[in-house]
């Protein structure tokens, strides 16, 4: 018998992966959680049937959401990750020697437990002493935080389901208020290929809150559209502030996607991406 | 009834596209040819069941294989495209005002005919007077050409089937002999995600023939691994020779992927790509 897991997008594209084993299936209070072992991409975590991360390509997403904003901050000590229960973003943040505390605010404790159990290469740093895990709704949590975090990373699911509240103007305003001076936020901002409506919405909302909103892009084989975007947002910092950060030289030795060439290249948006973010006559913000 | 077309890779990943219509199915002397209309990516050309191009994402491949080498040449007049029967590469080459002649050498005349009939947005420039179509085996054709072409683009299928002869050291030596002084060759060099063995083979062979072999990469949603590579090869030119080419400023207005920022960014290879091309301790060639 052959087992395959299939993710379907917009009733038009199906991505199917042959699996050798179903490792976990469960219903949390928020969503269905599955872990399967795929032939092509190793172990794969799915939430409500959507691929969240795989052992073999997770490094792209986690290195991109963390190192680009972290390096642009002169001295990031306190970092907040909202979502990201698999632990991959926390693992990358901890590679920065200045970090004293990473708060992981994940709404679904089961995602953390399942990741610890089945995805140790991703979740393996969640027990480090610098990590404070808060199993809470990120929307409520962020509203209580003022002037506290140097970097905030929104490692959310899509704008449907438990992640919906993480894509609103009010949420972004609360994130801004939770940042310290020189603070930087980055979030995943969907696929320029698969989510043209969502990406436009995200950048419209972010542009109302942050004076500098700079998109960047990379290939993620197992995500819809296979081309993903993140937004760098700050009141005072810009991505290029990180280009000469001496931390980058050490960091790139311990990364599978990031290096100093990639650091600059991810801000080059192809014409069709500029159009989808900024409209037909769109001009990209300078990085 | 729902119709879907499925491409399978390495018996481990399947990519399926919902189709509204089957437009063509036929057997040529070389391969099976299909054209279907997909919901997500418009019309799609398949050869032996493998996706060759789609209306909605073909621009990435065709702009990348052509503009990067073309812009690095000071005055490309004679251009040869081997393979590329869908006409997309020829269409992009013709955007360069210096071009006097483009020879398209495609082994399978049926691919040209089917593309003209069903993919006019891709094949529509094949009847321009500057285009000379040769329905011939590229391996035999190139062996007869000496010091004739300024730019040669190898727009091949994979190293299995009709395209196999386009991935050998002898073929690359013949390509080099067919180039004029300052001549540049580029070829598609497979996926760093889906074809780690093939990509290593291609760069090993190219390195035996050309003193400068510079890989570049971009996302192609409908190709295996969704991340693709091309090799820029020359005896005397390097990609950065094209960075200040004034043609680029005009060209980017007529492209959907290429622009001057992208021109430089595609040479930034993520660490895992460097490793797959050059080995663990690999260092990328300078562009």
Coordinates of C-alpha atoms in Angstrom, one line a residue:
Chain A
X1 CA 0.0 0.0 0.0
X2 CA 1.3 3.5 -0.8
X3 CA 0.5 6.4 1.5
X4 CA 0.4 9.9 0.2
X5 CA -0.5 13.2 2.0
X6 CA -2.0 15.9 -0.3
X7 CA -2.4 19.6 0.2
X8 CA -4.8 21.4 -2.1
X9 CA -4.7 25.1 -3.0
X10 CA -7.7 27.0 -4.3
X11 CA -9.2 23.8 -5.7
X12 CA -6.6 24.1 -8.6
X13 CA -3.3 22.7 -7.4
X14 CA -2.5 19.6 -5.3
X15 CA 0.9 18.9 -3.8
X16 CA 1.3 15.3 -2.8
X17 CA 4.1 13.7 -0.8
X18 CA 4.7 10.0 -0.5
X19 CA 4.9 9.1 3.2
X20 CA 6.5 6.2 4.9
X21 CA 4.8 6.6 8.3
X22 CA 2.1 8.6 10.0
X23 CA 3.7 9.6 13.3
X24 CA 0.9 11.7 14.9
X25 CA -2.7 12.6 14.4
X26 CA -4.6 14.7 16.9
X27 CA -7.2 17.4 17.4
X28 CA -6.1 20.2 19.7
X29 CA -8.5 22.9 21.0
X30 CA -7.7 24.9 17.9
X31 CA -6.8 22.7 15.0
X32 CA -6.0 19.3 13.6
X33 CA -2.3 18.4 14.0
X34 CA -0.5 15.8 11.9
X35 CA 3.1 14.7 11.6
X36 CA 4.0 12.4 8.8
X37 CA 7.4 11.1 7.5
X38 CA 7.7 12.0 3.8
X39 CA 10.2 10.4 1.4
X40 CA 11.2 13.7 -0.2
X41 CA 11.2 16.2 2.7
X42 CA 11.6 14.2 5.9
X43 CA 9.1 14.7 8.7
X44 CA 6.3 17.2 7.9
X45 CA 4.1 19.1 10.3
X46 CA 0.6 19.9 9.1
X47 CA -2.0 22.0 10.8
X48 CA -5.6 21.7 9.5
X49 CA -4.1 19.8 6.6
X50 CA -1.8 22.6 5.5
X51 CA 2.0 22.1 5.5
X52 CA 3.6 24.2 8.2
X53 CA 7.2 22.9 8.0
X54 CA 9.3 20.0 6.9
X55 CA 12.7 18.8 8.2
X56 CA 14.4 19.3 4.8
X57 CA 13.3 22.8 3.8
X58 CA 12.3 24.5 7.1
X59 CA 15.7 26.3 7.2
X60 CA 14.7 28.7 4.5
X61 CA 11.7 30.0 6.3
X62 CA 13.2 30.1 9.8
X63 CA 16.5 31.7 8.7
X64 CA 14.7 34.3 6.7
X65 CA 12.1 35.4 9.3
X66 CA 14.7 35.8 12.0
X67 CA 18.2 36.8 10.7
X68 CA 17.1 39.6 8.4
X69 CA 15.4 41.7 11.2
X70 CA 17.8 40.5 13.9
X71 CA 20.9 41.7 12.1
X72 CA 19.4 45.1 11.4
X73 CA 19.1 45.8 15.1
X74 CA 22.2 47.1 16.8
X75 CA 21.8 45.0 20.0
X76 CA 18.8 42.8 20.2
X77 CA 18.4 41.5 23.7
X78 CA 14.6 40.8 24.1
X79 CA 12.9 39.0 21.3
X80 CA 9.2 38.0 21.0
X81 CA 8.1 35.2 18.6
X82 CA 4.3 35.0 18.1
X83 CA 3.2 31.7 16.7
X84 CA 6.1 29.5 15.7
X85 CA 5.2 26.7 18.0
X86 CA 7.5 24.3 16.1
X87 CA 10.4 26.2 17.6
X88 CA 12.4 26.8 14.4
X89 CA 12.3 30.6 14.7
X90 CA 13.4 30.5 18.3
X91 CA 16.3 28.2 17.3
X92 CA 17.5 30.8 14.8
X93 CA 17.0 33.8 17.2
X94 CA 19.2 32.0 19.8
X95 CA 22.1 32.0 17.4
X96 CA 22.5 35.8 18.0
X97 CA 24.9 36.2 20.9
X98 CA 23.3 39.4 22.2
X99 CA 19.9 37.7 22.9
X100 CA 19.1 37.5 26.6
X101 CA 15.5 36.4 26.4
X102 CA 13.2 35.0 23.7
X103 CA 9.5 34.8 24.6
X104 CA 7.6 32.3 22.5
X105 CA 3.9 33.1 22.5
X106 CA 2.0 30.3 20.9
X107 CA -1.7 29.8 21.2
X108 CA -1.7 26.0 20.8
X109 CA 0.4 24.2 23.4
X110 CA -0.2 20.9 21.6
X111 CA 1.8 22.2 18.6
X112 CA 4.8 22.8 20.9
X113 CA 4.4 19.4 22.5
X114 CA 4.1 17.5 19.2
X115 CA 7.0 19.4 17.8
X116 CA 9.2 18.6 20.8
X117 CA 8.3 15.0 20.4
X118 CA 8.5 14.5 16.7
X119 CA 10.6 17.3 15.3
X120 CA 13.7 17.6 17.6
X121 CA 15.9 19.1 14.9
X122 CA 13.4 22.1 14.8
X123 CA 12.1 22.3 18.3
X124 CA 15.3 21.2 20.1
X125 CA 16.2 24.6 21.5
X126 CA 12.9 25.3 23.2
X127 CA 14.2 24.1 26.5
X128 CA 17.2 26.5 26.6
X129 CA 17.2 28.8 29.7
X130 CA 16.9 31.9 27.6
X131 CA 13.5 30.8 26.3
X132 CA 10.2 31.7 28.0
X133 CA 7.2 29.9 26.6
X134 CA 3.8 31.5 26.9
X135 CA 0.9 29.4 25.7
X136 CA -1.5 32.2 25.0
X137 CA -3.3 34.1 22.3
X138 CA -0.8 36.4 20.7
X139 CA -3.5 39.0 20.1
X140 CA -4.2 39.3 23.8
X141 CA -0.6 39.0 24.8
X142 CA 0.7 41.7 22.6
X143 CA -1.9 44.2 23.8
X144 CA -0.3 44.0 27.3
X145 CA 3.2 44.6 26.2
X146 CA 4.6 48.2 26.0
X147 CA 8.1 49.2 25.0
X148 CA 9.5 45.8 25.9
X149 CA 10.9 43.9 22.8
X150 CA 13.8 44.8 20.5
X151 CA 12.6 42.5 17.8
X152 CA 9.1 40.9 17.3
X153 CA 8.7 38.1 14.8
X154 CA 5.2 37.1 13.7
X155 CA 5.5 33.5 12.7
X156 CA 1.9 32.9 11.9
X157 CA -0.3 30.6 10.0
X158 CA -2.4 32.0 7.2
X159 CA -5.0 34.7 7.7
X160 CA -7.7 32.0 8.0
X161 CA -8.2 30.0 11.3
X162 CA -6.3 30.6 14.5
X163 CA -3.9 33.1 12.7
X164 CA -6.6 35.5 11.5
X165 CA -6.2 38.0 14.3
X166 CA -2.5 38.4 13.5
X167 CA -3.4 40.1 10.2
X168 CA -5.2 43.3 11.4
X169 CA -4.2 47.0 11.7
X170 CA -5.0 46.9 15.5
X171 CA -2.7 44.0 16.0
X172 CA 0.1 45.7 14.1
X173 CA -0.4 48.9 16.2
X174 CA 0.0 46.8 19.3
X175 CA 3.1 45.2 18.0
X176 CA 4.6 48.7 17.3
X177 CA 3.7 49.8 20.9
X178 CA 5.4 46.7 22.2
X179 CA 8.7 47.5 20.4
X180 CA 11.5 49.4 22.1
X181 CA 13.2 52.3 20.4
X182 CA 15.0 51.1 17.2
X183 CA 12.6 48.1 17.4
X184 CA 12.0 45.9 14.4
X185 CA 9.1 43.6 13.5
X186 CA 9.1 41.0 10.8
X187 CA 6.2 38.8 9.7
X188 CA 5.5 36.2 7.1
X189 CA 3.5 38.0 4.5
X190 CA 2.2 35.1 2.3
X191 CA 3.1 34.0 -1.2
X192 CA 3.4 36.4 -4.1
X193 CA 2.4 33.5 -6.4
X194 CA -0.4 31.8 -4.5
X195 CA -1.8 34.6 -2.4
X196 CA -2.0 37.8 -4.5
X197 CA -5.0 39.1 -2.6
X198 CA -3.6 38.4 0.9
X199 CA -0.2 39.9 0.1
X200 CA -1.7 43.1 -1.0
X201 CA -3.9 43.2 2.1
X202 CA -0.9 42.6 4.4
X203 CA 1.2 45.4 2.9
X204 CA -1.7 47.8 2.9
X205 CA -2.3 47.3 6.6
X206 CA 1.4 47.4 7.5
X207 CA 1.9 50.6 5.5
X208 CA -0.7 52.3 7.7
X209 CA 1.3 51.5 10.9
X210 CA 5.0 51.5 10.1
X211 CA 6.9 54.2 8.2
X212 CA 9.3 51.6 6.7
X213 CA 7.9 48.3 5.4
X214 CA 10.3 46.4 3.2
X215 CA 9.3 43.1 1.6
X216 CA 11.8 40.3 0.9
X217 CA 11.4 37.0 -0.8
X218 CA 12.8 33.4 -1.0
X219 CA 11.9 30.0 -2.4
X220 CA 10.2 27.5 -0.1
X221 CA 9.6 24.3 -2.0
X222 CA 6.8 23.0 0.2
X223 CA 4.8 26.2 0.6
X224 CA 1.9 27.2 -1.7
X225 CA 3.3 29.0 -4.8
X226 CA 6.8 27.9 -3.7
X227 CA 7.8 31.5 -3.4
X228 CA 7.4 33.3 -0.1
X229 CA 7.6 36.8 1.3
X230 CA 8.3 38.5 4.6
X231 CA 7.9 42.1 5.7
X232 CA 10.6 44.0 7.5
X233 CA 8.9 46.8 9.5
X234 CA 10.4 49.5 11.7
X235 CA 10.1 53.1 12.7
X236 CA 13.8 53.8 12.5
X237 CA 15.8 50.9 11.2
X238 CA 16.1 49.6 7.6
X239 CA 17.3 46.2 6.4
X240 CA 20.6 47.6 5.0
X241 CA 21.6 48.6 8.6
X242 CA 22.3 44.9 9.0
X243 CA 24.4 44.4 5.9
X244 CA 27.7 45.2 7.6
X245 CA 26.8 43.7 11.0
X246 CA 29.8 41.6 12.1
X247 CA 27.5 38.9 13.5
X248 CA 26.5 37.9 9.9
X249 CA 30.0 36.5 9.2
X250 CA 29.8 34.1 12.0
X251 CA 26.1 33.4 11.5
X252 CA 26.4 32.3 7.9
X253 CA 28.7 29.4 9.0
X254 CA 25.8 28.0 10.9
X255 CA 23.1 28.5 8.3
X256 CA 21.9 26.5 5.3
X257 CA 20.2 29.3 3.4
X258 CA 21.5 32.6 4.8
X259 CA 24.8 34.1 3.9
X260 CA 26.0 37.7 3.3
X261 CA 25.2 37.6 -0.4
X262 CA 21.7 36.2 0.2
X263 CA 21.2 38.9 2.9
X264 CA 21.3 41.6 0.2
X265 CA 19.7 39.6 -2.6
X266 CA 16.4 38.8 -1.0
X267 CA 15.3 42.4 -1.3
X268 CA 15.4 42.3 -5.1
X269 CA 11.7 41.9 -6.0
X270 CA 10.9 40.6 -9.5
X271 CA 8.6 42.9 -11.5
X272 CA 5.5 40.7 -10.9
X273 CA 6.1 40.7 -7.2
X274 CA 6.4 44.5 -7.1
X275 CA 3.1 44.7 -9.0
X276 CA 1.3 42.3 -6.6
X277 CA 2.5 44.2 -3.6
X278 CA 2.4 47.8 -4.8
X279 CA 0.0 47.7 -7.8
X280 CA 0.7 48.0 -11.5
X281 CA 2.8 51.2 -11.3
X282 CA 4.3 50.0 -8.0
X283 CA 7.7 51.1 -6.9
X284 CA 9.4 49.1 -4.2
X285 CA 10.5 50.8 -1.0
X286 CA 14.3 51.2 -0.7
X287 CA 16.0 48.8 1.6
Chain B
X1 CA -16.1 15.1 -13.7
X2 CA -12.9 16.7 -12.5
X3 CA -9.8 16.4 -14.7
X4 CA -6.3 16.8 -13.2
X5 CA -2.9 16.4 -14.7
X6 CA -0.1 15.0 -12.4
X7 CA 3.6 15.1 -12.7
X8 CA 5.5 12.8 -10.4
X9 CA 9.1 13.3 -9.2
X10 CA 11.3 10.4 -7.9
X11 CA 8.2 8.5 -6.9
X12 CA 8.0 10.8 -3.9
X13 CA 6.3 14.1 -4.9
X14 CA 3.3 14.7 -7.1
X15 CA 2.3 18.0 -8.5
X16 CA -1.3 18.0 -9.8
X17 CA -3.1 20.7 -11.6
X18 CA -6.9 20.9 -12.2
X19 CA -7.6 21.3 -15.9
X20 CA -10.5 22.7 -17.8
X21 CA -9.6 21.3 -21.1
X22 CA -7.3 18.9 -22.9
X23 CA -6.2 20.9 -26.0
X24 CA -3.7 18.5 -27.7
X25 CA -2.4 15.0 -27.2
X26 CA 0.0 13.5 -29.7
X27 CA 3.1 11.3 -30.2
X28 CA 5.9 12.9 -32.2
X29 CA 8.9 10.9 -33.5
X30 CA 10.7 11.8 -30.2
X31 CA 8.2 12.1 -27.4
X32 CA 4.6 12.5 -26.2
X33 CA 3.3 16.0 -26.5
X34 CA 0.3 17.4 -24.5
X35 CA -1.2 20.8 -24.0
X36 CA -3.8 21.2 -21.3
X37 CA -5.5 24.3 -19.9
X38 CA -5.0 24.5 -16.1
X39 CA -7.0 26.6 -13.7
X40 CA -3.9 27.8 -11.8
X41 CA -1.3 28.4 -14.5
X42 CA -3.2 28.7 -17.8
X43 CA -2.2 26.6 -20.7
X44 CA 0.6 24.0 -20.0
X45 CA 2.9 22.2 -22.4
X46 CA 4.1 18.7 -21.3
X47 CA 6.6 16.5 -23.0
X48 CA 6.6 12.9 -22.0
X49 CA 4.4 13.9 -19.1
X50 CA 6.8 16.5 -17.7
X51 CA 5.8 20.1 -17.4
X52 CA 7.9 22.2 -19.9
X53 CA 6.2 25.5 -19.6
X54 CA 2.9 27.2 -18.6
X55 CA 1.4 30.5 -19.7
X56 CA 1.5 32.0 -16.2
X57 CA 5.0 31.3 -15.0
X58 CA 7.0 30.8 -18.2
X59 CA 8.4 34.3 -18.0
X60 CA 10.7 33.4 -15.2
X61 CA 12.5 30.7 -17.1
X62 CA 12.6 32.5 -20.5
X63 CA 13.8 35.9 -19.1
X64 CA 16.5 34.2 -16.9
X65 CA 18.0 32.0 -19.6
X66 CA 18.2 34.9 -22.1
X67 CA 18.7 38.3 -20.5
X68 CA 21.5 37.4 -18.1
X69 CA 23.9 36.2 -20.8
X70 CA 22.7 38.6 -23.5
X71 CA 23.3 41.7 -21.4
X72 CA 26.9 40.6 -20.6
X73 CA 27.8 40.6 -24.3
X74 CA 28.8 44.0 -25.7
X75 CA 27.0 43.6 -29.0
X76 CA 25.1 40.3 -29.5
X77 CA 24.2 40.0 -33.2
X78 CA 24.0 36.3 -33.9
X79 CA 22.3 34.1 -31.3
X80 CA 21.6 30.3 -31.3
X81 CA 18.9 28.7 -29.2
X82 CA 19.2 24.9 -29.0
X83 CA 16.0 23.3 -27.8
X84 CA 13.4 25.8 -26.8
X85 CA 10.8 24.8 -29.4
X86 CA 8.0 26.6 -27.5
X87 CA 9.6 29.9 -28.7
X88 CA 9.8 31.6 -25.3
X89 CA 13.5 32.0 -25.3
X90 CA 13.5 33.4 -28.9
X91 CA 10.8 35.9 -27.9
X92 CA 13.1 37.2 -25.1
X93 CA 16.3 37.3 -27.3
X94 CA 14.4 39.4 -29.9
X95 CA 13.9 42.1 -27.3
X96 CA 17.6 43.0 -27.6
X97 CA 17.9 45.6 -30.3
X98 CA 21.4 44.5 -31.5
X99 CA 20.2 41.1 -32.5
X100 CA 20.3 40.4 -36.3
X101 CA 19.6 36.7 -36.4
X102 CA 18.3 34.1 -34.0
X103 CA 18.7 30.5 -35.1
X104 CA 16.3 28.1 -33.3
X105 CA 17.6 24.5 -33.5
X106 CA 14.9 22.2 -32.2
X107 CA 15.0 18.5 -32.7
X108 CA 11.2 18.1 -32.7
X109 CA 9.3 20.1 -35.2
X110 CA 6.0 19.0 -33.7
X111 CA 6.8 20.9 -30.5
X112 CA 7.2 24.1 -32.6
X113 CA 3.9 23.4 -34.5
X114 CA 1.9 22.6 -31.3
X115 CA 3.4 25.7 -29.5
X116 CA 2.5 28.0 -32.4
X117 CA -1.1 26.6 -32.4
X118 CA -1.8 26.5 -28.7
X119 CA 0.7 28.8 -27.0
X120 CA 0.7 32.0 -29.1
X121 CA 1.8 34.2 -26.2
X122 CA 5.0 32.1 -26.0
X123 CA 5.6 31.1 -29.6
X124 CA 4.2 34.2 -31.2
X125 CA 7.6 35.6 -32.3
X126 CA 8.8 32.6 -34.1
X127 CA 7.7 34.0 -37.5
X128 CA 9.7 37.2 -37.2
X129 CA 12.1 37.7 -40.1
X130 CA 15.1 37.6 -37.8
X131 CA 14.3 34.0 -36.8
X132 CA 15.8 31.0 -38.6
X133 CA 14.2 27.7 -37.6
X134 CA 16.3 24.6 -38.0
X135 CA 14.5 21.4 -37.2
X136 CA 17.5 19.3 -36.4
X137 CA 19.4 17.5 -33.7
X138 CA 21.3 20.2 -31.8
X139 CA 24.2 17.8 -31.1
X140 CA 24.9 17.4 -34.9
X141 CA 24.1 21.0 -35.7
X142 CA 26.5 22.5 -33.2
X143 CA 29.4 20.2 -34.4
X144 CA 29.2 22.0 -37.8
X145 CA 29.3 25.6 -36.4
X146 CA 32.6 27.3 -35.8
X147 CA 33.1 30.9 -34.5
X148 CA 29.7 31.9 -35.6
X149 CA 27.4 32.9 -32.6
X150 CA 27.8 35.6 -30.0
X151 CA 25.4 34.0 -27.6
X152 CA 24.3 30.3 -27.4
X153 CA 21.4 29.3 -25.1
X154 CA 20.9 25.7 -24.3
X155 CA 17.1 25.5 -23.6
X156 CA 17.0 21.8 -23.1
X157 CA 14.8 19.2 -21.5
X158 CA 16.3 17.1 -18.7
X159 CA 19.4 14.9 -19.2
X160 CA 17.1 11.9 -19.9
X161 CA 15.4 11.4 -23.3
X162 CA 15.9 13.6 -26.3
X163 CA 17.9 16.1 -24.3
X164 CA 20.5 13.7 -23.0
X165 CA 23.2 14.6 -25.6
X166 CA 23.0 18.2 -24.5
X167 CA 24.7 17.4 -21.2
X168 CA 28.1 16.0 -22.3
X169 CA 31.6 17.4 -22.3
X170 CA 31.9 16.9 -26.0
X171 CA 28.8 18.9 -26.6
X172 CA 30.0 21.8 -24.4
X173 CA 33.3 21.8 -26.3
X174 CA 31.5 22.1 -29.6
X175 CA 29.4 25.0 -28.2
X176 CA 32.6 26.8 -27.2
X177 CA 34.0 26.3 -30.7
X178 CA 30.8 27.7 -32.1
X179 CA 31.1 30.9 -30.1
X180 CA 32.7 34.1 -31.4
X181 CA 35.3 36.0 -29.4
X182 CA 33.7 37.3 -26.3
X183 CA 31.0 34.7 -26.8
X184 CA 28.7 33.5 -24.0
X185 CA 26.8 30.3 -23.5
X186 CA 24.0 29.8 -20.9
X187 CA 22.2 26.6 -20.2
X188 CA 19.5 25.4 -17.8
X189 CA 21.3 23.5 -15.2
X190 CA 18.5 21.7 -13.4
X191 CA 17.1 22.2 -9.9
X192 CA 19.3 22.5 -6.8
X193 CA 16.4 21.1 -4.8
X194 CA 15.1 18.3 -6.9
X195 CA 18.2 17.3 -8.9
X196 CA 21.3 17.4 -6.6
X197 CA 23.1 14.7 -8.7
X198 CA 22.4 16.3 -12.0
X199 CA 23.4 19.8 -11.0
X200 CA 26.7 18.5 -9.7
X201 CA 27.3 16.6 -13.0
X202 CA 26.5 19.7 -15.1
X203 CA 28.9 22.0 -13.3
X204 CA 31.6 19.4 -13.2
X205 CA 31.4 19.0 -17.0
X206 CA 31.1 22.8 -17.7
X207 CA 34.1 23.5 -15.5
X208 CA 36.2 21.3 -17.7
X209 CA 35.4 23.4 -20.8
X210 CA 34.8 27.0 -19.7
X211 CA 37.2 29.1 -17.5
X212 CA 34.2 31.0 -16.1
X213 CA 31.1 29.1 -15.1
X214 CA 28.7 31.1 -12.9
X215 CA 25.5 29.7 -11.6
X216 CA 22.4 31.7 -11.0
X217 CA 19.0 30.8 -9.5
X218 CA 15.3 31.7 -9.5
X219 CA 12.0 30.3 -8.4
X220 CA 9.9 28.5 -11.0
X221 CA 6.6 27.4 -9.4
X222 CA 5.8 24.6 -11.8
X223 CA 9.2 23.0 -12.1
X224 CA 10.5 20.2 -9.9
X225 CA 11.9 21.5 -6.6
X226 CA 10.4 24.9 -7.6
X227 CA 13.9 26.4 -7.6
X228 CA 15.9 26.4 -10.8
X229 CA 19.5 27.1 -11.9
X230 CA 21.2 28.3 -15.0
X231 CA 24.9 28.4 -15.8
X232 CA 26.6 31.4 -17.4
X233 CA 29.7 30.2 -19.3
X234 CA 32.3 32.2 -21.2
X235 CA 36.0 32.4 -21.9
X236 CA 36.2 36.2 -21.4
X237 CA 33.0 37.7 -20.2
X238 CA 31.4 37.6 -16.8
X239 CA 27.9 38.3 -15.7
X240 CA 28.8 41.6 -14.0
X241 CA 29.9 42.9 -17.4
X242 CA 26.1 43.3 -18.1
X243 CA 25.2 45.1 -14.8
X244 CA 25.6 48.5 -16.3
X245 CA 24.4 47.7 -19.8
X246 CA 22.1 50.5 -20.8
X247 CA 19.8 48.0 -22.6
X248 CA 18.8 46.7 -19.2
X249 CA 16.9 49.8 -18.3
X250 CA 14.6 49.6 -21.4
X251 CA 14.4 45.8 -21.1
X252 CA 13.1 45.8 -17.6
X253 CA 10.0 47.7 -18.7
X254 CA 9.1 44.8 -20.9
X255 CA 9.7 42.0 -18.4
X256 CA 7.7 40.3 -15.7
X257 CA 10.6 38.9 -13.7
X258 CA 13.8 40.7 -14.8
X259 CA 14.8 44.1 -13.5
X260 CA 18.2 45.6 -12.6
X261 CA 17.9 44.6 -9.0
X262 CA 17.0 41.0 -9.9
X263 CA 19.9 41.0 -12.4
X264 CA 22.4 41.2 -9.6
X265 CA 20.5 39.2 -7.0
X266 CA 20.1 35.9 -8.9
X267 CA 23.9 35.2 -8.4
X268 CA 23.5 35.1 -4.6
X269 CA 23.5 31.4 -4.0
X270 CA 22.1 30.1 -0.6
X271 CA 24.5 28.0 1.3
X272 CA 22.8 24.7 0.5
X273 CA 23.0 25.6 -3.3
X274 CA 26.7 26.3 -3.0
X275 CA 27.2 22.9 -1.3
X276 CA 25.2 21.1 -4.0
X277 CA 27.2 22.7 -6.8
X278 CA 30.6 22.9 -5.3
X279 CA 30.6 20.3 -2.5
X280 CA 30.6 20.8 1.3
X281 CA 33.5 23.3 1.4
X282 CA 32.3 24.9 -1.8
X283 CA 33.0 28.4 -2.7
X284 CA 31.0 30.1 -5.4
X285 CA 32.8 31.6 -8.4
X286 CA 32.7 35.4 -8.4
X287 CA 30.3 36.9 -10.9

